[in-house]
Coordinates of N, CA and C in Angstrom, one line a residue:
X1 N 86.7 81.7 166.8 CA 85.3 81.6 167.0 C 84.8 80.2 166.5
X2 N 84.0 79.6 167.0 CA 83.8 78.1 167.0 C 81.9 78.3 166.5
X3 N 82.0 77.6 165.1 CA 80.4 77.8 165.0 C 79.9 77.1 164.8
X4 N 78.7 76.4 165.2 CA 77.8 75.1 164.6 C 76.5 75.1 163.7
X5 N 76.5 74.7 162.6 CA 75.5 74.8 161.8 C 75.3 74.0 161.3
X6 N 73.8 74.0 161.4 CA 72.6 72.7 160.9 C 71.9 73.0 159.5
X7 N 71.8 72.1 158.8 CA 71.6 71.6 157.2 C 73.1 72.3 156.7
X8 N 73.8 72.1 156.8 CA 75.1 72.4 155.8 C 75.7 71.5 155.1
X9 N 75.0 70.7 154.4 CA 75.3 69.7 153.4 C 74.9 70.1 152.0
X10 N 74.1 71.2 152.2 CA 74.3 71.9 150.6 C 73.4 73.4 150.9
X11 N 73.3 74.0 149.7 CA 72.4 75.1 149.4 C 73.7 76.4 150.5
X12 N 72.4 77.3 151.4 CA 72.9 78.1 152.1 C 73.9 77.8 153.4
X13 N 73.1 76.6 154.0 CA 74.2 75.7 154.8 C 75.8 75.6 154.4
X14 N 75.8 75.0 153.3 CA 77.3 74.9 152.6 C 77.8 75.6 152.5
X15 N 77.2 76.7 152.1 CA 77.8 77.8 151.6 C 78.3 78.9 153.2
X16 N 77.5 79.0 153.6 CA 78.3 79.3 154.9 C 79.5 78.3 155.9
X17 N 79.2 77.6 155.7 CA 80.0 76.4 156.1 C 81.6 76.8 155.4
X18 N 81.9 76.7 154.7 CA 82.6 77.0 153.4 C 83.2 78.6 153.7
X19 N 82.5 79.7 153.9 CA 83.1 81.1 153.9 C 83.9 80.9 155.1
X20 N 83.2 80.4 156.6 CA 83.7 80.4 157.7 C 85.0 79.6 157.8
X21 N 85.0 78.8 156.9 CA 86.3 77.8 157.1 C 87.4 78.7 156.4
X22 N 87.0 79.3 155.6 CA 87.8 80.5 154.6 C 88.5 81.8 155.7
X23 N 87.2 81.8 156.0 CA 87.9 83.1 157.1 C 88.5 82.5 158.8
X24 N 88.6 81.7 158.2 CA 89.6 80.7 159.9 C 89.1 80.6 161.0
X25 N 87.5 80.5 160.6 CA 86.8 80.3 162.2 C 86.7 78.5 162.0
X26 N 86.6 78.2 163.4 CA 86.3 76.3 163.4 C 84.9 76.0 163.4
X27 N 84.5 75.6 162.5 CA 83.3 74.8 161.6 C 83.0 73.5 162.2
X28 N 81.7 73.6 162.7 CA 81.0 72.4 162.7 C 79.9 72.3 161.8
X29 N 80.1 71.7 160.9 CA 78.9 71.4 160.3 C 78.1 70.3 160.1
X30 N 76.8 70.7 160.4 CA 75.8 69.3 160.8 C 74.8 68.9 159.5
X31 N 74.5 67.7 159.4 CA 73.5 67.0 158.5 C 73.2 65.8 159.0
X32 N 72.0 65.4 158.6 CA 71.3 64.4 158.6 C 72.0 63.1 157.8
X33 N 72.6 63.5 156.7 CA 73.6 62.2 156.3 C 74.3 63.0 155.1
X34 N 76.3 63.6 155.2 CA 76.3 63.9 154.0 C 78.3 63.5 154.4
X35 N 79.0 63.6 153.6 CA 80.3 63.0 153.6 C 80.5 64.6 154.6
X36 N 81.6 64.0 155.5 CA 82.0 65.7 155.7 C 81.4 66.5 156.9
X37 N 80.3 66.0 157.1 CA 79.5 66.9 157.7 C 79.5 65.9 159.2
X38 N 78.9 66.2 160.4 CA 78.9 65.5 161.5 C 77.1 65.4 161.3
X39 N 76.7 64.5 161.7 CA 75.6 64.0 162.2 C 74.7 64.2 162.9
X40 N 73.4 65.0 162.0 CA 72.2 65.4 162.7 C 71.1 65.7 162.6
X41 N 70.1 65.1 163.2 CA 68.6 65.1 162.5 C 68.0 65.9 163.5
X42 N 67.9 67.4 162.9 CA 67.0 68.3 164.1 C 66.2 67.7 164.2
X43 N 65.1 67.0 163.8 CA 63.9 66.6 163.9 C 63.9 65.0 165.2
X44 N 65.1 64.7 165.5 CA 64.9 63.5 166.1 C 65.4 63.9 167.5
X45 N 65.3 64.3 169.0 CA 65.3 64.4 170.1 C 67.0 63.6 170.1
X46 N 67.0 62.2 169.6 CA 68.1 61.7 170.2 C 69.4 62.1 169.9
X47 N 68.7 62.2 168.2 CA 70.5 62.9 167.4 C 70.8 64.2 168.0
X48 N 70.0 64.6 168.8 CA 70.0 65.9 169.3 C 70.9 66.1 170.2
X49 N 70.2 65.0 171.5 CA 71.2 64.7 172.4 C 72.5 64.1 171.8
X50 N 72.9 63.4 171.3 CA 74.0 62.4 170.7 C 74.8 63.6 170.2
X51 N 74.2 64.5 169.6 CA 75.3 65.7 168.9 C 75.8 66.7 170.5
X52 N 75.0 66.8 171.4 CA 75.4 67.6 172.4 C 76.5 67.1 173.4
X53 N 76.3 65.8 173.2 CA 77.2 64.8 173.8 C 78.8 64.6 173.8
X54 N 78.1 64.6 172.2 CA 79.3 64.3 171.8 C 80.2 65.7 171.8
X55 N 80.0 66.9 171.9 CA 80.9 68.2 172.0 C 81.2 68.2 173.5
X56 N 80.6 67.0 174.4 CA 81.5 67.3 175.4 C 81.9 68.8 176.1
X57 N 81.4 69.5 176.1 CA 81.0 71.0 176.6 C 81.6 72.0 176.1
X58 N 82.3 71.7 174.6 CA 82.8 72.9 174.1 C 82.3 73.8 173.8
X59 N 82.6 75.1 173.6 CA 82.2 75.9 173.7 C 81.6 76.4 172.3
X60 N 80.4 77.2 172.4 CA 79.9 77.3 170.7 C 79.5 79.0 171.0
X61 N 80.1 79.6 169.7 CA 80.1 81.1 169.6 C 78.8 81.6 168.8
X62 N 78.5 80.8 167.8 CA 77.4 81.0 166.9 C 76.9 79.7 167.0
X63 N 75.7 79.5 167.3 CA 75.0 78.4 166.6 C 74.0 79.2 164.8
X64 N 74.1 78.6 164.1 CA 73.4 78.7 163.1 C 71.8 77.8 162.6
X65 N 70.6 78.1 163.1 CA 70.1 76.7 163.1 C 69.2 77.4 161.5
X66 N 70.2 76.8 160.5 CA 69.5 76.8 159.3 C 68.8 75.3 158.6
X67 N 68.2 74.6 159.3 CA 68.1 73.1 158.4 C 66.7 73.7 158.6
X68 N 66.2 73.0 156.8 CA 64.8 73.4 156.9 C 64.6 72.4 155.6
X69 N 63.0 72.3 155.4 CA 62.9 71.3 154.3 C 61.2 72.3 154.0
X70 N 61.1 72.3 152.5 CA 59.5 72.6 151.7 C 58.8 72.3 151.0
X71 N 58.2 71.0 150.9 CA 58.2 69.9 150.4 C 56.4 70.1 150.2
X72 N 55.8 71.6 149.9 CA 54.6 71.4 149.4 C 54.6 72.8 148.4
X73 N 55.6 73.1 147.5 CA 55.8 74.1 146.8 C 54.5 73.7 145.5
X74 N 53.7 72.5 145.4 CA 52.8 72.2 144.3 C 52.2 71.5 144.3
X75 N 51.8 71.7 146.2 CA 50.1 70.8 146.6 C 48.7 71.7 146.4
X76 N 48.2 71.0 146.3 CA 46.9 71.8 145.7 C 45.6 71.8 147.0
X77 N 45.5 72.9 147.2 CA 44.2 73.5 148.3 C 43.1 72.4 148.5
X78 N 42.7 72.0 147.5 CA 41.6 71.0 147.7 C 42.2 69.3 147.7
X79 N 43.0 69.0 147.2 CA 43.4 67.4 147.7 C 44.8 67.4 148.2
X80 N 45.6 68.3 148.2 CA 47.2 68.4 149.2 C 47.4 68.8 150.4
X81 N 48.6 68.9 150.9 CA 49.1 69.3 152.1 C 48.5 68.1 153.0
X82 N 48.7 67.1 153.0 CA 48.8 65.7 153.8 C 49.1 66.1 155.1
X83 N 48.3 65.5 156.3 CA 48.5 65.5 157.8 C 50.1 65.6 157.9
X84 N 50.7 64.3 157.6 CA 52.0 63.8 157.4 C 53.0 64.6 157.1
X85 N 52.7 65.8 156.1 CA 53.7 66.7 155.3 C 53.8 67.7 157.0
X86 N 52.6 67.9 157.1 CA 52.2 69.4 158.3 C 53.5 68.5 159.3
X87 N 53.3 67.5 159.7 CA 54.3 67.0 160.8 C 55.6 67.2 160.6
X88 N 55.8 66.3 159.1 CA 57.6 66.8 159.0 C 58.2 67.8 159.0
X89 N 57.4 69.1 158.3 CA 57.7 70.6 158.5 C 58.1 71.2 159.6
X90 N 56.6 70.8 160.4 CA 57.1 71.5 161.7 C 58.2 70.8 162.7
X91 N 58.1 69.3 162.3 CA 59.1 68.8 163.1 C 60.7 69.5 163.0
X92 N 60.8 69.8 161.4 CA 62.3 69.9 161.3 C 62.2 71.9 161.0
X93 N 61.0 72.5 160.9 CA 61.6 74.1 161.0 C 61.3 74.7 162.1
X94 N 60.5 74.0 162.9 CA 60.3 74.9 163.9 C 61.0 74.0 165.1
X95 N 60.1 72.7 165.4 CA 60.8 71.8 166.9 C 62.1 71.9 166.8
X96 N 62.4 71.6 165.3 CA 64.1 71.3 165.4 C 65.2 72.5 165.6
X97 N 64.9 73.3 165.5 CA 65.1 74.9 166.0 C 65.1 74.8 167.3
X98 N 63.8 74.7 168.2 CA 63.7 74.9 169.5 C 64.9 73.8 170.4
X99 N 64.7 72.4 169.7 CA 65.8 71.1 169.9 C 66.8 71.2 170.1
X100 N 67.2 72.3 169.3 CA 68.8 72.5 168.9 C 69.3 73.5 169.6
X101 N 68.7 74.3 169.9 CA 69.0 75.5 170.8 C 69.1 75.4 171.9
X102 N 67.9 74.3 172.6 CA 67.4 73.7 173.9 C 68.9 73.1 174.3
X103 N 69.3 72.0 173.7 CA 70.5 71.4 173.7 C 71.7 71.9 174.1
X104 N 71.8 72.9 173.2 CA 73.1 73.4 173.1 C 73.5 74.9 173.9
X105 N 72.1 74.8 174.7 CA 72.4 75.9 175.5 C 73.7 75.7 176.9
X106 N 74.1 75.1 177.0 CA 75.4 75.0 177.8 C 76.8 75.3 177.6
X107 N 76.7 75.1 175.7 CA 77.7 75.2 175.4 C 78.0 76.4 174.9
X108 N 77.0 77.4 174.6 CA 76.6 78.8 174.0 C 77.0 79.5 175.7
X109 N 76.8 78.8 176.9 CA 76.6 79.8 177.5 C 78.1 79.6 178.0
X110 N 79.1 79.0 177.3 CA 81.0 78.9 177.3 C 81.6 80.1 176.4
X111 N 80.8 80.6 176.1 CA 80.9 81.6 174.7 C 81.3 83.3 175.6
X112 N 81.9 84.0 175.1 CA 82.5 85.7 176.1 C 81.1 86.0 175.8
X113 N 80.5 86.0 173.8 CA 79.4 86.7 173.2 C 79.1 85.7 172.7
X114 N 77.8 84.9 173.2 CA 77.0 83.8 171.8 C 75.8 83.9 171.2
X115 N 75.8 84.0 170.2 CA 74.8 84.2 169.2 C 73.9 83.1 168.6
X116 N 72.5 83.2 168.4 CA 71.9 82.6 167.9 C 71.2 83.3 166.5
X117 N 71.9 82.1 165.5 CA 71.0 82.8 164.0 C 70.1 82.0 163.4
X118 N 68.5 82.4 163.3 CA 67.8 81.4 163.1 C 67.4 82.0 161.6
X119 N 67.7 80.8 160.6 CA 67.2 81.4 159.1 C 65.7 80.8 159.0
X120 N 64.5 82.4 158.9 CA 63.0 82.2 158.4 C 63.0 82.5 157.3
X121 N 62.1 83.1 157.1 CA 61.8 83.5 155.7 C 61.2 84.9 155.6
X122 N 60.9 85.5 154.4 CA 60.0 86.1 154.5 C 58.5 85.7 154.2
X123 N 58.6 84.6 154.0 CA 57.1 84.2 153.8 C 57.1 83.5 154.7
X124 N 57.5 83.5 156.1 CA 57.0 84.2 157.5 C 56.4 85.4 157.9
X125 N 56.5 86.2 157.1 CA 56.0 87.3 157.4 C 54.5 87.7 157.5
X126 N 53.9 88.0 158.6 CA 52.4 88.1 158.6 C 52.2 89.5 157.5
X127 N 52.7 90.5 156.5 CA 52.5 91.1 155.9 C 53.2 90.5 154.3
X128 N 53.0 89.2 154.3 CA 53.1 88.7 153.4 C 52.2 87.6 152.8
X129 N 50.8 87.6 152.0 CA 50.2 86.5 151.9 C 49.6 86.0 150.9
X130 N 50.6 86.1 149.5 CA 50.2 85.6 148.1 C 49.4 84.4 148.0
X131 N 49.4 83.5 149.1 CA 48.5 82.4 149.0 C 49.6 81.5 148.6
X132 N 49.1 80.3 149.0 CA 49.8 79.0 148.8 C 51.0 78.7 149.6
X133 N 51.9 77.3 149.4 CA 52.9 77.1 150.4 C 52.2 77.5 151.6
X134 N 51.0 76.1 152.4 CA 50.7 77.2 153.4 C 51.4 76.5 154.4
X135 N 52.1 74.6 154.6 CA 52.8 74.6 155.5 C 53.8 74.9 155.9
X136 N 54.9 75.4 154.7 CA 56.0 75.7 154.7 C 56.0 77.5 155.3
X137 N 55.0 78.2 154.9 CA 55.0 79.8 155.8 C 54.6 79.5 157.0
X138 N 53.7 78.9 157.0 CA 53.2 78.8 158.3 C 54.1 78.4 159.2
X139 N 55.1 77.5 159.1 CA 56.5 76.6 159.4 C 57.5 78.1 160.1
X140 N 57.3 78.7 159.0 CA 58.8 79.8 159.2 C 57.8 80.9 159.8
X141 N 56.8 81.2 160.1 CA 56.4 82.2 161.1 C 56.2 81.7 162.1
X142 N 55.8 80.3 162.4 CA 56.4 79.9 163.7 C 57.6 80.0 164.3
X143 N 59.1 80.2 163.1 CA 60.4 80.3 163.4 C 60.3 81.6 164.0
X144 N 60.1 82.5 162.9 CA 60.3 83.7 163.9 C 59.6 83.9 165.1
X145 N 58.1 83.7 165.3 CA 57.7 83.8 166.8 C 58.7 83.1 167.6
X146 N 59.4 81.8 167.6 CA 60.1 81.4 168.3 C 61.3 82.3 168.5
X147 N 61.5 82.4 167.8 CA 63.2 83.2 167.7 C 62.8 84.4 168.2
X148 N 61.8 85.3 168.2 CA 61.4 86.6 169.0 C 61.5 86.4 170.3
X149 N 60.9 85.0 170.6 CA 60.6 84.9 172.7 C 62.0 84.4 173.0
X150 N 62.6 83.3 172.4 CA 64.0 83.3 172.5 C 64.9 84.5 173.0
X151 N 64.8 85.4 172.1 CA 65.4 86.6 172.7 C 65.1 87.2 173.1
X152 N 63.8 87.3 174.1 CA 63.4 87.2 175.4 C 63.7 87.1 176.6
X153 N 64.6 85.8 176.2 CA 64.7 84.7 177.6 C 66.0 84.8 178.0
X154 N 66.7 84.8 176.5 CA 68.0 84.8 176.6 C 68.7 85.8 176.5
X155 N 68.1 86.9 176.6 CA 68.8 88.2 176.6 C 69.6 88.4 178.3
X156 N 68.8 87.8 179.0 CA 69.6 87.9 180.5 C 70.5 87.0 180.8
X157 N 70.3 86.1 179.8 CA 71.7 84.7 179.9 C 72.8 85.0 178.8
X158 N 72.5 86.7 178.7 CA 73.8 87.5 177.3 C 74.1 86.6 176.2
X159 N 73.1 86.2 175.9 CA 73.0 85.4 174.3 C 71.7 86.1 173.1
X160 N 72.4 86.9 172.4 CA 72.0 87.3 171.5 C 71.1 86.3 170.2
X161 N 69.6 86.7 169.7 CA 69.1 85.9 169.0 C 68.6 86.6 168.2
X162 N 69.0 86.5 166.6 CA 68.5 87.1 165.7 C 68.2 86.3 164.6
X163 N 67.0 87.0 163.9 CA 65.7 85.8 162.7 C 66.4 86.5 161.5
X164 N 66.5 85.9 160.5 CA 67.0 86.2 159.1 C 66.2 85.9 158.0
X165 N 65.9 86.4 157.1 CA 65.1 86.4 155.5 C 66.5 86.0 154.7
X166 N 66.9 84.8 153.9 CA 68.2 84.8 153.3 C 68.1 85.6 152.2
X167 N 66.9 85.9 151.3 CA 66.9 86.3 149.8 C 66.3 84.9 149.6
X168 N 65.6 85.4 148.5 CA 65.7 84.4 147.3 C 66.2 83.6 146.5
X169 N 67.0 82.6 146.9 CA 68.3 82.5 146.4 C 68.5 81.1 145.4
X170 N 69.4 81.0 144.6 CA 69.6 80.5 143.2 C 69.9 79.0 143.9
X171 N 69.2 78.2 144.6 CA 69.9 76.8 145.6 C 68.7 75.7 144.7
X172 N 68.8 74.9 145.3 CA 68.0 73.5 145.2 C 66.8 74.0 145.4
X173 N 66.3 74.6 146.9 CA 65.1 74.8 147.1 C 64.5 76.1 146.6
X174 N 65.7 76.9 146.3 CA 65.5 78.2 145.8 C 64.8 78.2 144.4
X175 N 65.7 77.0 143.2 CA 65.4 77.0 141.9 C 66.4 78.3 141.4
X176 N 66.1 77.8 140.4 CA 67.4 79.0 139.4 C 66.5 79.8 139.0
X177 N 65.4 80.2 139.4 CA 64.5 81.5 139.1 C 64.7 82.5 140.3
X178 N 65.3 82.1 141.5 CA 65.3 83.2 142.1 C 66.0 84.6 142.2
X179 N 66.0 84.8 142.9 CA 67.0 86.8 142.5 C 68.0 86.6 142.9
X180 N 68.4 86.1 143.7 CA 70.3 86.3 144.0 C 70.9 85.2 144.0
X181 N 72.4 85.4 143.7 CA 72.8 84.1 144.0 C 73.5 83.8 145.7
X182 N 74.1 82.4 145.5 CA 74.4 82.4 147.1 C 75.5 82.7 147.3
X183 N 76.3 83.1 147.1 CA 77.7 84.1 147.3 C 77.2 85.5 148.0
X184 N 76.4 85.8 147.4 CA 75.0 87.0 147.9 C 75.1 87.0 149.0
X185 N 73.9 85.5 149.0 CA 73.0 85.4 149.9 C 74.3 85.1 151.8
X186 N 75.3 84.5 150.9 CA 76.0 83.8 152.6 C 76.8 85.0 152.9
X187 N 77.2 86.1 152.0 CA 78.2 87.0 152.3 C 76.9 87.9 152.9
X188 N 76.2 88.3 152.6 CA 74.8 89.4 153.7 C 74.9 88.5 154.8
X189 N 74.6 87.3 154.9 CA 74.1 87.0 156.2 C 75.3 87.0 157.2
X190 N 76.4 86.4 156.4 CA 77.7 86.8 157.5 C 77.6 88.2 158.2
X191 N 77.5 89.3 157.6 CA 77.9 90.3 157.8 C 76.4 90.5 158.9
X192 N 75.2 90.3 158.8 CA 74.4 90.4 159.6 C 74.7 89.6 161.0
X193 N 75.4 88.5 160.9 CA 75.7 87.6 162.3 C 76.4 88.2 162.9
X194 N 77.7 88.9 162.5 CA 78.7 89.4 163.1 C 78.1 91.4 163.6
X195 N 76.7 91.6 163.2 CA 76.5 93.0 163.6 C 75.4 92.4 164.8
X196 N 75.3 91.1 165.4 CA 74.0 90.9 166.3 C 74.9 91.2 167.4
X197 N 74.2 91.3 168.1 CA 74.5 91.6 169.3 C 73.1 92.1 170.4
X198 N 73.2 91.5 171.6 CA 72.7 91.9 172.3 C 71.6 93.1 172.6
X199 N 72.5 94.4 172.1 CA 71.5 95.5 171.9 C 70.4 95.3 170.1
X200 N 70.5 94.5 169.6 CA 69.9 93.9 168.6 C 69.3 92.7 168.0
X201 N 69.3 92.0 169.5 CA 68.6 90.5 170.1 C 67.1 91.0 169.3
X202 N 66.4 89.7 169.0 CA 65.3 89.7 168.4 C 65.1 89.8 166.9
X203 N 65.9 90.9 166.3 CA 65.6 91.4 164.9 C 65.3 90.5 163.9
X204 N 64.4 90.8 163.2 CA 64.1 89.9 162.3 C 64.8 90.6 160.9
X205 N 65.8 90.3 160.0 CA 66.1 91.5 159.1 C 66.5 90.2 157.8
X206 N 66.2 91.1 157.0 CA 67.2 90.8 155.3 C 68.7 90.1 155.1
X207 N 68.8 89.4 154.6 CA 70.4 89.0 154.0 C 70.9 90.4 153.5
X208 N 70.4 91.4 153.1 CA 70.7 92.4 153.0 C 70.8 94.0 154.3
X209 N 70.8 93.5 155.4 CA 70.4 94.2 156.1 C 69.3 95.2 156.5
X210 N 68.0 94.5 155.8 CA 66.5 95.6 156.1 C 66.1 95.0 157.2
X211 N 65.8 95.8 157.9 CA 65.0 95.8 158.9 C 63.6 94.7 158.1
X212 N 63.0 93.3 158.7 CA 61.8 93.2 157.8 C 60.6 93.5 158.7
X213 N 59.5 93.5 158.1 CA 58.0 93.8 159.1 C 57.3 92.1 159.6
X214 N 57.3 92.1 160.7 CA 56.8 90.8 161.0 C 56.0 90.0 160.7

């Protein structure tokens, strides 16, 4: 199985990156700039193309499009969240999602079974709304609307698309206050990739396998 996955230069990226090479599937892993990794800025159209290019029409069994950035965890309501911040967000968790998928639909469709795993959140979730972080939720409920019509579209072109909640998890962006660690978090979500399938295209579920509410 041949998998490609975006932000894997650290955190949950890596860490998947890392299991799959363990369990003897062939690893592509993509970044924006990291030793090791191949070359790729969801957010920029060309690296987009340039990474599609360059696979030359191999074939991809999983795409993974985990790159994501949240970079207003402690802007304040009344003078934060910058025009500028709203752009980068959405450039790199939602366009670059749609980018990467858009792209790489040729080589997904080389695949017997190919899968798409898009990591949201749960503060995506419209039944979630403590307040605050409002571009970064707002960011990952766009992920999942996308990734729902996704598997939509692509259910007739037998490519399965499933939205993921990782956990909480003990990373960079997570902070060492969160609830699990990422050994956790990459071993649920493996086991969730490998149960998608077609008759379970769309789901939005848990690193732990819940079902979540949208």
């Amino acid at each position: 199985m041949t998998i490609l996955i975006t932000g894997a230069n650290r955190g949950i990226g890596k860490g998947l990156s890392e299991a799959y090479a363990g369990r003897g599937e062939t690893v592509i892993a993509t970044a924006r700039s990291a030793e090791g990794c191949t070359p790729l800025d969801v957010a920029d159209p060309a690296s987009v193309s340039a990474l599609a290019e360059g696979l030359d029409g191999q074939a991809i069994d999983l795409l993974i499009c985990n790159a994501g950035v949240y970079p207003d965890k402690d802007q304040s309501l009344d003078t934060g969240y910058p025009p500028e911040m709203w752009a980068e967000v959405f450039a790199v968790n939602v366009t670059g999602v749609f980018l990467t998928v858009q792209a790489l639909l040729p080589n997904l469709s080389k695949s017997a079974a190919p899968k798409i795993a898009i990591i949201s959140s749960q503060m995506g979730s419209d039944t979630r709304a403590p307040g605050g972080s409002y571009i970064y939720r707002a960011s990952k409920a766009a992920a999942l609307n996308l990734g729902r019509n996704l598997a939509t579209d692509l259910r007739p072109r037998g490519i399965a698309v499933g939205i993921y909640h990782p956990g909480w998890v003990r990373t960079d962006m997570g902070t060492e206050a969160a609830d699990i660690g990422l050994d956790d978090s990459v071993s649920g979500l493996i086991a969730r990739f490998d149960a998608l399938s077609l008759e379970t295209t769309g789901c939005f579920e848990t690193w732990d396998g819940r079902p979540h509410p949208f």
